[in-house]
Amino acid sequence: MEKSQIQSLAEVAELKIESGRKFFSATPEEIISGATSDIYFVRTHEILRQLDLVDTPVTAEAFCRRDGIFAGIKEVMDLLADKDIELWALPEGSPMQARDIVLRITGPYGEFGIFETPMLGFLASSSGWATAAREVKEAAAGKPVLCFGARHIHPAVAPAMERAAIIGGCDGASCILGAKLACHEPQGTIPHAMILIIGDTVRAAQAYNELMPPDAPRTVLVDTFKDEAEEALRVAEALGKDLAGVRLDTPGERGGVTPELVKEIRARLDQKGFNHVKIFVSGGLNPERVRILSEAGADAFGVGSYISGARPIDMTLDLKEINGQPLTKRGRIPGKTPNQRLVKMK
């Protein structure tokens, strides 16, 4: 699809899905063209154009429906980069309360009106992910939190999700592209698959230690074959000072990771002189479980579906001024809403 913006219903009718198309997700070009917009915005654009009203000067404001952490504005700015508008918004990572104005756009309606759908989508999803990440980070009380959510979401949006998670407070992410987009290096440990294929946790840990770069932390899963406490000691004795941590990912079918298990492993490691070995916990974590396991002695956390499956924070966009005069729909207050936290972005 060409990058040019959809202007009419005729162009929508001419839009064809190519045979052999790879994946169902929208390309950047399709988003920029307006192909992910709701159809009534195209109808509106065509009607206003024929009435010579499409360039009517307006001010639009978006507000959030619940408290959270604001994210996604970078993609909105990219979407509107070549448009003749002024854009004001909260900086990414800012806290917001329900009904706060988070975005203001001033300019000809035809410059941005058709993009209301993707604009709100960028903000709603990213703010939802960032908010969930902040909840987990606060529960961890300053301890490291990594986002492991990519496997629980469509790969087309996994990088955006993990970037938003880092904005919200996660210390890193496992998805390669997601971490890179947030100017981080991807982080992770060892999967069960590698240990199963090698056939022994200690031999897998030794192979990792010998073959991986020095800057890759030696954090090893210890729940594949044996009792977690026994396996943690075996790995610690084999790697010694090279071992950074042991990871507990005990499945729910076996009771999951419990505070008692964390306490036992911490005590056994300390008794053998492995005080330097951290306990990394993952598997079905949410803020409450993170808090409980942190109090039990867990040192770091990998959180997946709680972040990737976070409910979007609904955003609503309203026109507040037409031709420089306060005017809006019923239920809203006409005119610009004061918010000194907004920063001019464009």
mmCIF file of C-alpha atoms in Angstrom:
data_model
loop_
_atom_site.group_PDB
_atom_site.id
_atom_site.type_symbol
_atom_site.label_atom_id
_atom_site.label_comp_id
_atom_site.label_asym_id
_atom_site.label_seq_id
_atom_site.Cartn_x
_atom_site.Cartn_y
_atom_site.Cartn_z
ATOM 1 C CA MET A 1 0.000 0.000 0.000
ATOM 2 C CA GLU A 2 1.233 3.502 -0.809
ATOM 3 C CA LYS A 3 1.977 5.902 2.001
ATOM 4 C CA SER A 4 -0.526 8.518 0.722
ATOM 5 C CA GLN A 5 -3.469 9.221 3.007
ATOM 6 C CA ILE A 6 -6.921 7.847 2.239
ATOM 7 C CA GLN A 7 -9.129 10.796 1.328
ATOM 8 C CA SER A 8 -12.378 9.285 0.070
ATOM 9 C CA LEU A 9 -14.756 6.338 0.085
ATOM 10 C CA ALA A 10 -13.657 5.580 -3.466
ATOM 11 C CA GLU A 11 -10.121 4.980 -2.212
ATOM 12 C CA VAL A 12 -11.474 2.685 0.487
ATOM 13 C CA ALA A 13 -13.390 0.717 -2.138
ATOM 14 C CA GLU A 14 -10.231 0.400 -4.227
ATOM 15 C CA LEU A 15 -8.218 -0.942 -1.291
ATOM 16 C CA LYS A 16 -7.431 -4.570 -2.059
ATOM 17 C CA ILE A 17 -5.767 -7.203 0.081
ATOM 18 C CA GLU A 18 -2.835 -8.627 -1.830
ATOM 19 C CA SER A 19 -2.728 -12.346 -2.450
ATOM 20 C CA GLY A 20 -0.072 -13.966 -0.297
ATOM 21 C CA ARG A 21 -0.058 -11.156 2.256
ATOM 22 C CA LYS A 22 2.126 -12.024 5.239
ATOM 23 C CA PHE A 23 0.363 -11.689 8.597
ATOM 24 C CA PHE A 24 -2.812 -9.845 9.517
ATOM 25 C CA SER A 25 -1.168 -6.943 11.349
ATOM 26 C CA ALA A 26 -1.080 -3.463 9.839
ATOM 27 C CA THR A 27 2.141 -2.161 8.338
ATOM 28 C CA PRO A 28 3.426 1.312 9.257
ATOM 29 C CA GLU A 29 2.440 2.458 5.767
ATOM 30 C CA GLU A 30 -1.127 1.240 6.270
ATOM 31 C CA ILE A 31 -1.431 3.029 9.599
ATOM 32 C CA ILE A 32 -0.053 6.261 8.112
ATOM 33 C CA SER A 33 -2.464 5.992 5.173
ATOM 34 C CA GLY A 34 -5.476 5.831 7.482
ATOM 35 C CA ALA A 35 -6.324 2.213 6.695
ATOM 36 C CA THR A 36 -6.643 1.366 10.403
ATOM 37 C CA SER A 37 -9.066 4.230 11.024
ATOM 38 C CA ASP A 38 -12.799 3.823 11.574
ATOM 39 C CA ILE A 39 -14.706 4.265 8.323
ATOM 40 C CA TYR A 40 -16.860 7.128 9.584
ATOM 41 C CA PHE A 41 -13.815 9.384 9.756
ATOM 42 C CA VAL A 42 -13.258 8.860 6.024
ATOM 43 C CA ARG A 43 -16.925 9.655 5.375
ATOM 44 C CA THR A 44 -16.586 12.777 7.521
ATOM 45 C CA HIS A 45 -13.452 13.836 5.636
ATOM 46 C CA GLU A 46 -15.181 13.430 2.269
ATOM 47 C CA ILE A 47 -18.301 15.336 3.325
ATOM 48 C CA LEU A 48 -16.318 18.207 4.845
ATOM 49 C CA ARG A 49 -14.082 18.365 1.778
ATOM 50 C CA GLN A 50 -17.069 18.669 -0.546
ATOM 51 C CA LEU A 51 -18.543 21.365 1.701
ATOM 52 C CA ASP A 52 -15.185 23.189 1.714
ATOM 53 C CA LEU A 53 -14.974 22.764 5.497
ATOM 54 C CA VAL A 54 -12.248 20.146 5.806
ATOM 55 C CA ASP A 55 -9.626 22.732 6.787
ATOM 56 C CA THR A 56 -11.742 24.294 9.523
ATOM 57 C CA PRO A 57 -9.418 25.342 12.400
ATOM 58 C CA VAL A 58 -10.166 23.302 15.522
ATOM 59 C CA THR A 59 -8.755 22.378 18.900
ATOM 60 C CA ALA A 60 -9.154 18.782 20.045
ATOM 61 C CA GLU A 61 -8.384 17.360 23.478
ATOM 62 C CA ALA A 62 -8.041 13.779 24.672
ATOM 63 C CA PHE A 63 -8.617 12.680 28.256
ATOM 64 C CA CYS A 64 -8.034 9.364 30.030
ATOM 65 C CA ARG A 65 -10.812 7.347 31.632
ATOM 66 C CA ARG A 66 -8.831 6.059 34.636
ATOM 67 C CA ASP A 67 -5.651 6.638 36.599
ATOM 68 C CA GLY A 68 -2.380 5.353 35.202
ATOM 69 C CA ILE A 69 0.951 6.041 33.545
ATOM 70 C CA PHE A 70 0.917 7.883 30.223
ATOM 71 C CA ALA A 71 2.673 6.294 27.249
ATOM 72 C CA GLY A 72 2.371 6.049 23.471
ATOM 73 C CA ILE A 73 2.798 9.698 22.510
ATOM 74 C CA LYS A 74 5.972 9.001 20.511
ATOM 75 C CA GLU A 75 3.966 6.953 18.010
ATOM 76 C CA VAL A 76 1.286 9.646 17.821
ATOM 77 C CA MET A 77 4.005 12.175 17.014
ATOM 78 C CA ASP A 78 5.414 9.891 14.322
ATOM 79 C CA LEU A 79 1.940 9.467 12.831
ATOM 80 C CA LEU A 80 1.378 13.231 12.648
ATOM 81 C CA ALA A 81 4.967 14.244 11.871
ATOM 82 C CA ASP A 82 4.193 15.891 8.524
ATOM 83 C CA LYS A 83 0.878 17.470 9.547
ATOM 84 C CA ASP A 84 0.322 21.220 9.905
ATOM 85 C CA ILE A 85 -0.706 21.142 13.563
ATOM 86 C CA GLU A 86 0.413 22.040 17.060
ATOM 87 C CA LEU A 87 0.528 19.127 19.497
ATOM 88 C CA TRP A 88 0.708 19.315 23.276
ATOM 89 C CA ALA A 89 0.858 16.274 25.540
ATOM 90 C CA LEU A 90 2.040 14.834 28.819
ATOM 91 C CA PRO A 91 5.588 13.463 28.641
ATOM 92 C CA GLU A 92 5.770 9.676 28.482
ATOM 93 C CA GLY A 93 5.990 8.106 31.924
ATOM 94 C CA SER A 94 3.900 10.834 33.550
ATOM 95 C CA PRO A 95 1.246 9.820 36.082
ATOM 96 C CA MET A 96 -2.293 10.739 35.103
ATOM 97 C CA GLN A 97 -5.620 10.729 36.885
ATOM 98 C CA ALA A 98 -9.013 9.889 35.450
ATOM 99 C CA ARG A 99 -10.307 12.669 33.171
ATOM 100 C CA ASP A 100 -6.942 14.437 32.948
ATOM 101 C CA ILE A 101 -6.285 16.075 29.582
ATOM 102 C CA VAL A 102 -3.321 14.142 28.179
ATOM 103 C CA LEU A 103 -3.243 15.471 24.598
ATOM 104 C CA ARG A 104 -4.210 18.663 22.784
ATOM 105 C CA ILE A 105 -4.074 19.239 19.023
ATOM 106 C CA THR A 106 -4.698 22.561 17.274
ATOM 107 C CA GLY A 107 -4.900 22.899 13.505
ATOM 108 C CA PRO A 108 -7.064 22.227 10.433
ATOM 109 C CA TYR A 109 -9.371 19.289 11.153
ATOM 110 C CA GLY A 110 -8.469 17.608 7.873
ATOM 111 C CA GLU A 111 -4.836 17.369 8.953
ATOM 112 C CA PHE A 112 -5.524 14.909 11.769
ATOM 113 C CA GLY A 113 -9.209 13.996 12.046
ATOM 114 C CA ILE A 114 -8.974 10.745 10.127
ATOM 115 C CA PHE A 115 -6.267 9.518 12.526
ATOM 116 C CA GLU A 116 -8.340 9.666 15.713
ATOM 117 C CA THR A 117 -8.640 5.863 15.819
ATOM 118 C CA PRO A 118 -4.916 4.987 15.712
ATOM 119 C CA MET A 119 -3.976 7.961 17.907
ATOM 120 C CA LEU A 120 -6.240 6.797 20.704
ATOM 121 C CA GLY A 121 -5.165 3.199 20.173
ATOM 122 C CA PHE A 122 -1.497 4.073 20.567
ATOM 123 C CA LEU A 123 -2.217 5.896 23.821
ATOM 124 C CA ALA A 124 -4.746 3.448 25.277
ATOM 125 C CA SER A 125 -2.677 0.300 24.811
ATOM 126 C CA SER A 126 0.706 1.759 25.716
ATOM 127 C CA SER A 127 -0.667 3.508 28.799
ATOM 128 C CA GLY A 128 -2.322 0.273 29.935
ATOM 129 C CA TRP A 129 0.942 -1.663 29.621
ATOM 130 C CA ALA A 130 2.977 1.091 31.293
ATOM 131 C CA THR A 131 0.508 1.264 34.167
ATOM 132 C CA ALA A 132 0.664 -2.489 34.794
ATOM 133 C CA ALA A 133 4.456 -2.335 34.755
ATOM 134 C CA ARG A 134 4.436 0.486 37.311
ATOM 135 C CA GLU A 135 2.144 -1.535 39.591
ATOM 136 C CA VAL A 136 4.552 -4.471 39.493
ATOM 137 C CA LYS A 137 7.617 -2.280 40.015
ATOM 138 C CA GLU A 138 6.067 -0.614 43.043
ATOM 139 C CA ALA A 139 5.195 -4.026 44.493
ATOM 140 C CA ALA A 140 8.829 -5.087 44.040
ATOM 141 C CA ALA A 141 9.912 -2.196 46.276
ATOM 142 C CA GLY A 142 12.893 -1.242 44.140
ATOM 143 C CA LYS A 143 14.021 -4.739 43.202
ATOM 144 C CA PRO A 144 14.634 -5.459 39.483
ATOM 145 C CA VAL A 145 11.662 -6.371 37.295
ATOM 146 C CA LEU A 146 11.987 -7.687 33.739
ATOM 147 C CA CYS A 147 9.108 -7.829 31.266
ATOM 148 C CA PHE A 148 8.644 -11.341 29.862
ATOM 149 C CA GLY A 149 5.312 -10.597 28.167
ATOM 150 C CA ALA A 150 6.159 -11.009 24.479
ATOM 151 C CA ARG A 151 5.010 -14.631 24.310
ATOM 152 C CA HIS A 152 1.544 -13.692 25.547
ATOM 153 C CA ILE A 153 0.718 -11.153 22.844
ATOM 154 C CA HIS A 154 0.651 -10.760 19.062
ATOM 155 C CA PRO A 155 4.266 -10.366 17.883
ATOM 156 C CA ALA A 156 3.368 -7.292 15.840
ATOM 157 C CA VAL A 157 2.742 -5.327 19.032
ATOM 158 C CA ALA A 158 5.128 -7.133 21.405
ATOM 159 C CA PRO A 159 7.897 -4.533 20.888
ATOM 160 C CA ALA A 160 5.493 -1.667 21.621
ATOM 161 C CA MET A 161 4.292 -3.485 24.735
ATOM 162 C CA GLU A 162 7.780 -4.081 26.108
ATOM 163 C CA ARG A 163 8.859 -0.508 25.335
ATOM 164 C CA ALA A 164 5.810 0.728 27.262
ATOM 165 C CA ALA A 165 6.660 -1.625 30.130
ATOM 166 C CA ILE A 166 10.114 -0.079 30.408
ATOM 167 C CA ILE A 167 8.574 3.407 30.345
ATOM 168 C CA GLY A 168 6.314 2.247 33.175
ATOM 169 C CA GLY A 169 9.230 1.121 35.301
ATOM 170 C CA CYS A 170 10.473 -2.295 34.202
ATOM 171 C CA ASP A 171 14.250 -2.537 34.319
ATOM 172 C CA GLY A 172 14.471 -4.484 31.079
ATOM 173 C CA ALA A 173 12.702 -6.767 28.641
ATOM 174 C CA SER A 174 13.307 -10.103 26.960
ATOM 175 C CA CYS A 175 11.982 -9.254 23.474
ATOM 176 C CA ILE A 176 14.930 -8.237 21.314
ATOM 177 C CA LEU A 177 13.185 -5.482 19.357
ATOM 178 C CA GLY A 178 11.174 -4.225 22.322
ATOM 179 C CA ALA A 179 14.286 -3.753 24.433
ATOM 180 C CA LYS A 180 16.206 -2.112 21.583
ATOM 181 C CA LEU A 181 13.369 0.352 20.933
ATOM 182 C CA ALA A 182 13.649 1.425 24.570
ATOM 183 C CA CYS A 183 17.442 1.808 24.214
ATOM 184 C CA HIS A 184 18.112 -1.293 26.316
ATOM 185 C CA GLU A 185 19.788 -4.592 25.590
ATOM 186 C CA PRO A 186 17.458 -7.617 25.776
ATOM 187 C CA GLN A 187 17.713 -9.665 28.963
ATOM 188 C CA GLY A 188 16.839 -13.244 29.842
ATOM 189 C CA THR A 189 18.020 -16.468 31.420
ATOM 190 C CA ILE A 190 17.980 -20.085 30.173
ATOM 191 C CA PRO A 191 14.840 -21.833 28.844
ATOM 192 C CA HIS A 192 13.707 -25.257 29.992
ATOM 193 C CA ALA A 193 14.150 -26.462 26.400
ATOM 194 C CA MET A 194 17.929 -26.077 26.544
ATOM 195 C CA ILE A 195 18.182 -27.918 29.849
ATOM 196 C CA LEU A 196 15.923 -30.718 28.613
ATOM 197 C CA ILE A 197 17.944 -31.213 25.426
ATOM 198 C CA ILE A 198 21.288 -31.218 27.273
ATOM 199 C CA GLY A 199 19.791 -33.554 29.853
ATOM 200 C CA ASP A 200 21.146 -32.094 33.087
ATOM 201 C CA THR A 201 20.822 -28.690 34.727
ATOM 202 C CA VAL A 202 24.450 -28.517 35.847
ATOM 203 C CA ARG A 203 25.800 -29.450 32.424
ATOM 204 C CA ALA A 204 23.491 -26.865 30.846
ATOM 205 C CA ALA A 205 24.717 -24.230 33.299
ATOM 206 C CA GLN A 206 28.343 -25.111 32.587
ATOM 207 C CA ALA A 207 27.764 -24.885 28.832
ATOM 208 C CA TYR A 208 26.129 -21.486 29.243
ATOM 209 C CA ASN A 209 29.006 -20.311 31.406
ATOM 210 C CA GLU A 210 31.620 -21.493 28.917
ATOM 211 C CA LEU A 211 29.958 -20.350 25.700
ATOM 212 C CA MET A 212 28.074 -17.140 26.459
ATOM 213 C CA PRO A 213 29.731 -13.677 26.555
ATOM 214 C CA PRO A 214 31.033 -12.514 29.950
ATOM 215 C CA ASP A 215 28.413 -9.754 30.158
ATOM 216 C CA ALA A 216 25.518 -12.265 30.037
ATOM 217 C CA PRO A 217 24.482 -12.864 33.672
ATOM 218 C CA ARG A 218 24.666 -16.513 34.679
ATOM 219 C CA THR A 219 21.114 -16.987 35.976
ATOM 220 C CA VAL A 220 20.016 -20.616 35.753
ATOM 221 C CA LEU A 221 16.599 -22.302 35.953
ATOM 222 C CA VAL A 222 16.537 -24.876 38.753
ATOM 223 C CA ASP A 223 13.050 -26.419 38.471
ATOM 224 C CA THR A 224 13.445 -28.696 35.435
ATOM 225 C CA PHE A 225 14.528 -32.093 36.761
ATOM 226 C CA LYS A 226 14.993 -32.093 40.541
ATOM 227 C CA ASP A 227 13.908 -30.419 43.749
ATOM 228 C CA GLU A 228 14.571 -26.702 43.346
ATOM 229 C CA ALA A 229 16.656 -26.378 46.505
ATOM 230 C CA GLU A 230 18.795 -29.390 45.598
ATOM 231 C CA GLU A 231 19.287 -28.154 42.042
ATOM 232 C CA ALA A 232 20.150 -24.634 43.212
ATOM 233 C CA LEU A 233 22.963 -26.002 45.361
ATOM 234 C CA ARG A 234 24.258 -28.264 42.582
ATOM 235 C CA VAL A 235 24.462 -25.331 40.170
ATOM 236 C CA ALA A 236 26.013 -23.035 42.784
ATOM 237 C CA GLU A 237 28.701 -25.586 43.596
ATOM 238 C CA ALA A 238 29.466 -26.101 39.896
ATOM 239 C CA LEU A 239 29.684 -22.424 38.896
ATOM 240 C CA GLY A 240 30.798 -20.849 42.173
ATOM 241 C CA LYS A 241 31.368 -17.104 41.914
ATOM 242 C CA ASP A 242 30.334 -17.133 38.248
ATOM 243 C CA LEU A 243 26.719 -17.894 39.170
ATOM 244 C CA ALA A 244 24.697 -14.687 39.371
ATOM 245 C CA GLY A 245 21.381 -16.227 40.279
ATOM 246 C CA VAL A 246 18.955 -19.121 40.216
ATOM 247 C CA ARG A 247 15.560 -18.768 38.605
ATOM 248 C CA LEU A 248 12.398 -20.316 40.020
ATOM 249 C CA ASP A 249 9.633 -20.860 37.460
ATOM 250 C CA THR A 250 7.836 -23.768 39.127
ATOM 251 C CA PRO A 251 4.565 -24.407 37.227
ATOM 252 C CA GLY A 252 1.176 -24.040 38.848
ATOM 253 C CA GLU A 253 0.621 -27.755 38.350
ATOM 254 C CA ARG A 254 3.272 -28.280 41.048
ATOM 255 C CA GLY A 255 2.091 -25.466 43.286
ATOM 256 C CA GLY A 256 4.027 -22.627 41.702
ATOM 257 C CA VAL A 257 6.710 -20.619 43.455
ATOM 258 C CA THR A 258 5.838 -20.206 47.135
ATOM 259 C CA PRO A 259 7.269 -17.936 49.840
ATOM 260 C CA GLU A 260 8.355 -21.047 51.737
ATOM 261 C CA LEU A 261 10.335 -22.304 48.737
ATOM 262 C CA VAL A 262 12.079 -18.945 48.351
ATOM 263 C CA LYS A 263 12.967 -18.863 52.054
ATOM 264 C CA GLU A 264 14.304 -22.424 51.970
ATOM 265 C CA ILE A 265 16.507 -21.840 48.938
ATOM 266 C CA ARG A 266 17.833 -18.579 50.379
ATOM 267 C CA ALA A 267 18.717 -20.299 53.641
ATOM 268 C CA ARG A 268 20.374 -23.293 51.983
ATOM 269 C CA LEU A 269 22.437 -21.094 49.641
ATOM 270 C CA ASP A 270 23.560 -18.898 52.532
ATOM 271 C CA GLN A 271 24.492 -21.895 54.666
ATOM 272 C CA LYS A 272 26.841 -23.099 51.928
ATOM 273 C CA GLY A 273 28.434 -19.683 51.464
ATOM 274 C CA PHE A 274 26.589 -18.712 48.288
ATOM 275 C CA ASN A 275 25.270 -15.423 49.653
ATOM 276 C CA HIS A 276 26.053 -13.733 46.333
ATOM 277 C CA VAL A 277 23.554 -15.879 44.404
ATOM 278 C CA LYS A 278 20.304 -14.020 43.750
ATOM 279 C CA ILE A 279 16.864 -15.633 43.559
ATOM 280 C CA PHE A 280 14.996 -14.686 40.381
ATOM 281 C CA VAL A 281 11.286 -15.584 40.280
ATOM 282 C CA SER A 282 8.891 -15.841 37.335
ATOM 283 C CA GLY A 283 5.662 -17.580 36.383
ATOM 284 C CA GLY A 284 2.157 -16.108 36.706
ATOM 285 C CA LEU A 285 3.256 -13.117 38.751
ATOM 286 C CA ASN A 286 1.084 -10.133 39.608
ATOM 287 C CA PRO A 287 1.717 -7.258 42.027
ATOM 288 C CA GLU A 288 0.397 -9.151 45.048
ATOM 289 C CA ARG A 289 2.535 -12.232 44.392
ATOM 290 C CA VAL A 290 5.557 -10.046 43.702
ATOM 291 C CA ARG A 291 5.085 -8.314 47.045
ATOM 292 C CA ILE A 292 4.726 -11.605 48.937
ATOM 293 C CA LEU A 293 7.701 -13.259 47.246
ATOM 294 C CA SER A 294 9.827 -10.140 47.676
ATOM 295 C CA GLU A 295 9.142 -10.173 51.410
ATOM 296 C CA ALA A 296 10.147 -13.854 51.437
ATOM 297 C CA GLY A 297 13.539 -12.999 49.970
ATOM 298 C CA ALA A 298 13.203 -13.043 46.185
ATOM 299 C CA ASP A 299 15.657 -10.615 44.586
ATOM 300 C CA ALA A 300 14.257 -10.067 41.076
ATOM 301 C CA PHE A 301 11.165 -10.839 39.029
ATOM 302 C CA GLY A 302 10.153 -11.726 35.488
ATOM 303 C CA VAL A 303 6.567 -10.696 34.775
ATOM 304 C CA GLY A 304 4.686 -11.613 31.620
ATOM 305 C CA SER A 305 0.938 -11.754 31.134
ATOM 306 C CA TYR A 306 0.081 -9.294 33.906
ATOM 307 C CA ILE A 307 1.763 -6.618 31.787
ATOM 308 C CA SER A 308 1.066 -7.853 28.257
ATOM 309 C CA GLY A 309 -2.577 -8.602 29.078
ATOM 310 C CA ALA A 310 -3.199 -5.293 30.822
ATOM 311 C CA ARG A 311 -6.515 -3.598 30.116
ATOM 312 C CA PRO A 312 -6.085 -0.553 27.860
ATOM 313 C CA ILE A 313 -6.792 2.802 29.451
ATOM 314 C CA ASP A 314 -9.640 4.204 27.394
ATOM 315 C CA MET A 315 -8.952 7.590 25.843
ATOM 316 C CA THR A 316 -11.602 9.974 24.505
ATOM 317 C CA LEU A 317 -10.960 12.772 21.986
ATOM 318 C CA ASP A 318 -13.334 15.741 21.731
ATOM 319 C CA LEU A 319 -13.358 18.891 19.644
ATOM 320 C CA LYS A 320 -13.338 21.811 22.112
ATOM 321 C CA GLU A 321 -12.964 24.828 19.808
ATOM 322 C CA ILE A 322 -14.159 25.519 16.258
ATOM 323 C CA ASN A 323 -12.768 28.542 14.374
ATOM 324 C CA GLY A 324 -11.188 29.742 17.610
ATOM 325 C CA GLN A 325 -14.494 29.757 19.497
ATOM 326 C CA PRO A 326 -15.363 27.439 22.406
ATOM 327 C CA LEU A 327 -17.738 24.753 21.138
ATOM 328 C CA THR A 328 -18.177 21.099 22.007
ATOM 329 C CA LYS A 329 -20.810 18.399 22.445
ATOM 330 C CA ARG A 330 -23.136 18.137 25.425
ATOM 331 C CA GLY A 331 -21.530 16.640 28.502
ATOM 332 C CA ARG A 332 -18.232 18.435 27.902
ATOM 333 C CA ILE A 333 -17.042 21.930 28.839
ATOM 334 C CA PRO A 334 -16.320 24.084 25.752
ATOM 335 C CA GLY A 335 -12.876 25.604 25.286
ATOM 336 C CA LYS A 336 -9.383 24.494 26.162
ATOM 337 C CA THR A 337 -9.018 22.725 29.489
ATOM 338 C CA PRO A 338 -6.193 24.157 31.618
ATOM 339 C CA ASN A 339 -3.398 21.658 32.246
ATOM 340 C CA GLN A 340 0.012 23.153 32.960
ATOM 341 C CA ARG A 341 1.621 19.704 32.736
ATOM 342 C CA LEU A 342 1.141 19.547 28.967
ATOM 343 C CA VAL A 343 4.345 20.059 26.983
ATOM 344 C CA LYS A 344 4.515 21.302 23.408
ATOM 345 C CA MET A 345 5.671 18.353 21.294
ATOM 346 C CA LYS A 346 5.152 19.778 17.807
#
